[in-house]
PDB file of C-alpha atoms and ligand atoms in Angstrom:
ATOM      1  CA  MET A   1     101.289 106.405 130.485  1.00 76.00           C
ATOM      2  CA  PRO A   2     104.481 105.874 128.524  1.00 81.00           C
ATOM      3  CA  SER A   3     104.944 107.582 125.203  1.00 93.00           C
ATOM      4  CA  ILE A   4     105.521 105.529 122.083  1.00 95.00           C
ATOM      5  CA  ARG A   5     107.031 106.874 118.882  1.00 97.00           C
ATOM      6  CA  PHE A   6     106.563 105.449 115.440  1.00 98.00           C
ATOM      7  CA  ARG A   7     106.037 106.602 111.860  1.00 98.00           C
ATOM      8  CA  LEU A   8     102.493 106.369 110.592  1.00 98.00           C
ATOM      9  CA  ASN A   9     101.973 106.643 106.853  1.00 98.00           C
ATOM     10  CA  GLY A  10     105.285 108.480 106.584  1.00 97.00           C
ATOM     11  CA  THR A  11     104.705 110.952 109.416  1.00 98.00           C
ATOM     12  CA  ALA A  12     106.492 110.795 112.786  1.00 98.00           C
ATOM     13  CA  ARG A  13     104.012 110.291 115.622  1.00 98.00           C
ATOM     14  CA  GLU A  14     104.257 110.176 119.390  1.00 96.00           C
ATOM     15  CA  ILE A  15     101.405 108.965 121.532  1.00 94.00           C
ATOM     16  CA  ASP A  16     100.733 108.390 125.212  1.00 93.00           C
ATOM     17  CA  ALA A  17      99.063 105.026 125.444  1.00 90.00           C
ATOM     18  CA  ASP A  18      98.807 101.876 127.457  1.00 92.00           C
ATOM     19  CA  PRO A  19     101.529  99.887 125.690  1.00 84.00           C
ATOM     20  CA  THR A  20      99.342  96.795 125.740  1.00 89.00           C
ATOM     21  CA  SER A  21      96.650  98.539 123.691  1.00 96.00           C
ATOM     22  CA  THR A  22      96.232  96.933 120.307  1.00 98.00           C
ATOM     23  CA  LEU A  23      97.612  98.725 117.298  1.00 98.00           C
ATOM     24  CA  LEU A  24      94.128  98.554 115.752  1.00 98.00           C
ATOM     25  CA  ASP A  25      92.578 100.418 118.694  1.00 97.00           C
ATOM     26  CA  ILE A  26      95.217 103.138 118.440  1.00 98.00           C
ATOM     27  CA  LEU A  27      94.913 103.499 114.665  1.00 98.00           C
ATOM     28  CA  ARG A  28      91.137 103.729 114.724  1.00 98.00           C
ATOM     29  CA  GLY A  29      90.611 105.328 118.142  1.00 97.00           C
ATOM     30  CA  GLN A  30      93.439 107.847 118.376  1.00 96.00           C
ATOM     31  CA  PHE A  31      94.154 108.531 114.726  1.00 98.00           C
ATOM     32  CA  GLY A  32      90.677 108.063 113.300  1.00 98.00           C
ATOM     33  CA  LEU A  33      91.899 105.796 110.516  1.00 98.00           C
ATOM     34  CA  ILE A  34      89.079 103.661 109.174  1.00 97.00           C
ATOM     35  CA  GLY A  35      91.114 101.634 106.674  1.00 97.00           C
ATOM     36  CA  PRO A  36      91.981  98.848 109.114  1.00 98.00           C
ATOM     37  CA  HIS A  37      88.735  97.016 109.941  1.00 98.00           C
ATOM     38  CA  PHE A  38      87.739  95.049 113.024  1.00 98.00           C
ATOM     39  CA  GLY A  39      86.585  91.586 112.071  1.00 97.00           C
ATOM     40  CA  CYS A  40      87.326  88.671 114.358  1.00 98.00           C
ATOM     41  CA  GLY A  41      89.574  90.469 116.835  1.00 97.00           C
ATOM     42  CA  SER A  42      91.769  87.418 117.198  1.00 97.00           C
ATOM     43  CA  GLY A  43      94.187  87.390 114.279  1.00 97.00           C
ATOM     44  CA  GLU A  44      92.132  85.038 112.131  1.00 97.00           C
ATOM     45  CA  CYS A  45      90.361  87.029 109.411  1.00 98.00           C
ATOM     46  CA  GLY A  46      92.895  89.609 108.180  1.00 98.00           C
ATOM     47  CA  ALA A  47      90.441  92.527 107.970  1.00 98.00           C
ATOM     48  CA  CYS A  48      92.706  94.605 110.233  1.00 98.00           C
ATOM     49  CA  ARG A  49      95.960  94.046 108.372  1.00 98.00           C
ATOM     50  CA  VAL A  50      98.464  96.866 108.111  1.00 98.00           C
ATOM     51  CA  ILE A  51     102.110  96.909 107.120  1.00 98.00           C
ATOM     52  CA  VAL A  52     104.721  97.151 109.848  1.00 98.00           C
ATOM     53  CA  ALA A  53     108.306  97.341 108.635  1.00 96.00           C
ATOM     54  CA  ASP A  54     107.440  95.809 105.234  1.00 94.00           C
ATOM     55  CA  HIS A  55     105.417  92.927 106.689  1.00 97.00           C
ATOM     56  CA  ALA A  56     101.639  92.580 106.785  1.00 98.00           C
ATOM     57  CA  VAL A  57     100.474  92.102 110.371  1.00 98.00           C
ATOM     58  CA  THR A  58      97.101  91.747 112.026  1.00 98.00           C
ATOM     59  CA  SER A  59      96.733  94.967 114.000  1.00 98.00           C
ATOM     60  CA  CYS A  60      93.980  93.536 116.240  1.00 98.00           C
ATOM     61  CA  ASP A  61      96.450  91.360 118.100  1.00 98.00           C
ATOM     62  CA  THR A  62      99.593  93.481 117.733  1.00 98.00           C
ATOM     63  CA  PRO A  63     100.369  95.434 120.923  1.00 97.00           C
ATOM     64  CA  VAL A  64     101.208  99.017 120.156  1.00 97.00           C
ATOM     65  CA  TRP A  65     104.487  98.823 122.117  1.00 95.00           C
ATOM     66  CA  SER A  66     105.814  96.451 119.452  1.00 96.00           C
ATOM     67  CA  VAL A  67     105.728  99.101 116.699  1.00 97.00           C
ATOM     68  CA  ALA A  68     107.954 101.573 118.548  1.00 96.00           C
ATOM     69  CA  ASP A  69     110.407 103.192 116.122  1.00 97.00           C
ATOM     70  CA  LYS A  70     108.922 101.296 113.173  1.00 98.00           C
ATOM     71  CA  ASP A  71     107.085 102.324 110.025  1.00 98.00           C
ATOM     72  CA  VAL A  72     103.372 101.568 110.056  1.00 98.00           C
ATOM     73  CA  THR A  73     101.365 101.853 106.843  1.00 98.00           C
ATOM     74  CA  THR A  74      97.595 101.625 106.635  1.00 98.00           C
ATOM     75  CA  LEU A  75      95.284 101.751 103.655  1.00 98.00           C
ATOM     76  CA  GLU A  76      95.306 105.536 103.992  1.00 97.00           C
ATOM     77  CA  GLY A  77      99.043 105.503 103.312  1.00 97.00           C
ATOM     78  CA  LEU A  78      98.796 103.220 100.291  1.00 97.00           C
ATOM     79  CA  GLY A  79      96.937 105.506  97.942  1.00 94.00           C
ATOM     80  CA  SER A  80      94.153 108.034  97.697  1.00 93.00           C
ATOM     81  CA  PRO A  81      91.154 108.558  95.414  1.00 93.00           C
ATOM     82  CA  GLU A  82      93.243 111.136  93.538  1.00 96.00           C
ATOM     83  CA  HIS A  83      96.385 108.995  93.421  1.00 96.00           C
ATOM     84  CA  PRO A  84      95.410 105.352  93.803  1.00 97.00           C
ATOM     85  CA  HIS A  85      98.055 102.683  94.188  1.00 98.00           C
ATOM     86  CA  PRO A  86      98.314 100.292  91.198  1.00 98.00           C
ATOM     87  CA  LEU A  87      96.786  97.600  93.410  1.00 98.00           C
ATOM     88  CA  GLN A  88      93.764  99.791  94.039  1.00 98.00           C
ATOM     89  CA  ARG A  89      93.380 100.514  90.332  1.00 98.00           C
ATOM     90  CA  ALA A  90      93.663  96.820  89.540  1.00 98.00           C
ATOM     91  CA  PHE A  91      91.073  95.845  92.172  1.00 98.00           C
ATOM     92  CA  ILE A  92      88.638  98.302  90.619  1.00 97.00           C
ATOM     93  CA  ALA A  93      89.410  97.122  87.076  1.00 98.00           C
ATOM     94  CA  GLU A  94      88.908  93.471  88.071  1.00 97.00           C
ATOM     95  CA  GLN A  95      85.880  94.290  90.259  1.00 97.00           C
ATOM     96  CA  ALA A  96      87.712  92.268  92.901  1.00 98.00           C
ATOM     97  CA  MET A  97      85.239  92.749  95.719  1.00 96.00           C
ATOM     98  CA  GLN A  98      81.599  92.545  96.626  1.00 96.00           C
ATOM     99  CA  CYS A  99      80.824  93.990 100.072  1.00 97.00           C
ATOM    100  CA  GLY A 100      84.403  95.302 100.364  1.00 96.00           C
ATOM    101  CA  TYR A 101      84.813  94.647 104.083  1.00 98.00           C
ATOM    102  CA  CYS A 102      87.905  92.491 103.687  1.00 98.00           C
ATOM    103  CA  VAL A 103      89.552  94.521 100.940  1.00 98.00           C
ATOM    104  CA  SER A 104      91.630  96.910 103.029  1.00 98.00           C
ATOM    105  CA  GLY A 105      93.355  93.971 104.706  1.00 98.00           C
ATOM    106  CA  VAL A 106      93.761  92.165 101.400  1.00 98.00           C
ATOM    107  CA  LEU A 107      95.360  95.220  99.800  1.00 98.00           C
ATOM    108  CA  MET A 108      97.830  95.547 102.657  1.00 98.00           C
ATOM    109  CA  SER A 109      98.795  91.865 102.421  1.00 98.00           C
ATOM    110  CA  ALA A 110      99.245  92.265  98.668  1.00 98.00           C
ATOM    111  CA  ALA A 111     101.261  95.465  99.040  1.00 98.00           C
ATOM    112  CA  ALA A 112     103.604  93.795 101.528  1.00 98.00           C
ATOM    113  CA  LEU A 113     104.033  90.882  99.126  1.00 98.00           C
ATOM    114  CA  LEU A 114     104.939  93.190  96.230  1.00 98.00           C
ATOM    115  CA  MET A 115     107.498  94.980  98.440  1.00 97.00           C
ATOM    116  CA  GLN A 116     109.220  91.681  99.018  1.00 96.00           C
ATOM    117  CA  LYS A 117     108.502  89.992  95.675  1.00 97.00           C
ATOM    118  CA  PRO A 118     107.798  92.466  92.861  1.00 97.00           C
ATOM    119  CA  GLU A 119     107.084  89.638  90.401  1.00 97.00           C
ATOM    120  CA  PRO A 120     105.234  86.982  92.391  1.00 98.00           C
ATOM    121  CA  THR A 121     103.873  83.792  90.928  1.00 98.00           C
ATOM    122  CA  GLU A 122     100.162  83.058  91.198  1.00 98.00           C
ATOM    123  CA  ALA A 123     100.955  80.519  93.910  1.00 98.00           C
ATOM    124  CA  GLU A 124     102.867  83.143  95.875  1.00 98.00           C
ATOM    125  CA  VAL A 125      99.947  85.574  95.599  1.00 98.00           C
ATOM    126  CA  ARG A 126      97.539  82.888  96.782  1.00 98.00           C
ATOM    127  CA  ALA A 127      99.821  82.061  99.709  1.00 98.00           C
ATOM    128  CA  ALA A 128     100.139  85.740 100.670  1.00 98.00           C
ATOM    129  CA  LEU A 129      96.353  86.178 100.680  1.00 98.00           C
ATOM    130  CA  ASP A 130      95.627  82.865 102.350  1.00 97.00           C
ATOM    131  CA  ARG A 131      95.162  84.448 105.798  1.00 95.00           C
ATOM    132  CA  ASN A 132      92.728  87.059 104.480  1.00 98.00           C
ATOM    133  CA  LEU A 133      89.220  85.651 104.633  1.00 98.00           C
ATOM    134  CA  CYS A 134      86.620  86.914 102.156  1.00 97.00           C
ATOM    135  CA  ARG A 135      83.091  85.812 102.849  1.00 96.00           C
ATOM    136  CA  CYS A 136      82.005  87.129  99.438  1.00 97.00           C
ATOM    137  CA  GLY A 137      84.218  84.654  97.591  1.00 95.00           C
ATOM    138  CA  ALA A 138      86.134  87.248  95.568  1.00 97.00           C
ATOM    139  CA  HIS A 139      89.519  85.589  95.993  1.00 96.00           C
ATOM    140  CA  ASN A 140      90.071  84.576  92.374  1.00 97.00           C
ATOM    141  CA  ARG A 141      89.426  88.107  91.148  1.00 98.00           C
ATOM    142  CA  MET A 142      91.726  89.446  93.853  1.00 98.00           C
ATOM    143  CA  VAL A 143      94.531  87.156  92.744  1.00 98.00           C
ATOM    144  CA  ARG A 144      94.095  88.333  89.146  1.00 98.00           C
ATOM    145  CA  ALA A 145      94.158  91.943  90.316  1.00 98.00           C
ATOM    146  CA  VAL A 146      97.372  91.482  92.310  1.00 98.00           C
ATOM    147  CA  LEU A 147      99.085  89.831  89.346  1.00 98.00           C
ATOM    148  CA  ALA A 148      97.909  92.649  87.045  1.00 98.00           C
ATOM    149  CA  ALA A 149      99.220  95.281  89.456  1.00 98.00           C
ATOM    150  CA  ALA A 150     102.555  93.495  89.784  1.00 98.00           C
ATOM    151  CA  ASN A 151     102.806  93.398  86.004  1.00 97.00           C
ATOM    152  CA  GLU A 152     102.030  97.114  85.723  1.00 94.00           C
ATOM    153  CA  MET A 153     104.535  97.996  88.442  1.00 95.00           C
ATOM    154  CA  THR A 154     107.382  96.041  86.863  1.00 92.00           C
ATOM    155  CA  VAL A 155     106.880  97.041  83.223  1.00 82.00           C
ATOM    156  CA  PRO A 156     109.672  99.498  82.389  1.00 74.00           C
TER     157      PRO A 156
HETATM  158  S1  FES B   1      90.170  91.600 113.071  1.00 58.55           S
HETATM  159 FE1  FES B   1      92.278  91.231 113.091  1.00 58.55          FE
HETATM  160  S2  FES B   1      92.530  89.334 112.109  1.00 58.55           S
HETATM  161 FE2  FES B   1      90.372  89.599 112.254  1.00 58.55          FE
HETATM  162  S1  FES B   2      84.418  91.433  99.406  1.00 58.55           S
HETATM  163 FE1  FES B   2      83.021  90.971 101.005  1.00 58.55          FE
HETATM  164  S2  FES B   2      84.226  89.966 102.522  1.00 58.55           S
HETATM  165 FE2  FES B   2      85.540  90.225 100.836  1.00 58.55          FE
END
């Protein structure tokens, strides 16, 4: 099997894998990362979102060959319980979740947005999260949390 190199959460990695394997299978199966969730498996729900080269992508339908030589960031690379990302702090402060299943993907979509637009409008936040489905109906709280985090991150 061919080897594929990429950076995962800041660390250089090289794996032997079927290049048509999905990125989600590699992240969960080979690296044991449980941040990206399997939901629909067809690019529709957003539960599996990760950041590839500053863009949020659905890892369930991204072939692993396509991330060669790129930076891949999962929830595990965003923050930790000891050092949470401002988005994670804001989601907790706003109680922006119920079951939590969708939240990893939502956080990665929001983080990619803030990389590209540090001061997004509410409409831009809503557009960025539009492809993340939340069956618990927590979207309004999530939008408030993303705006609060953006505000915190841009205050001098
Ligand atoms: S599991 Fe990937 S978009 Fe639903
Ligand atoms: S918090 Fe339950 S699916 Fe979003």
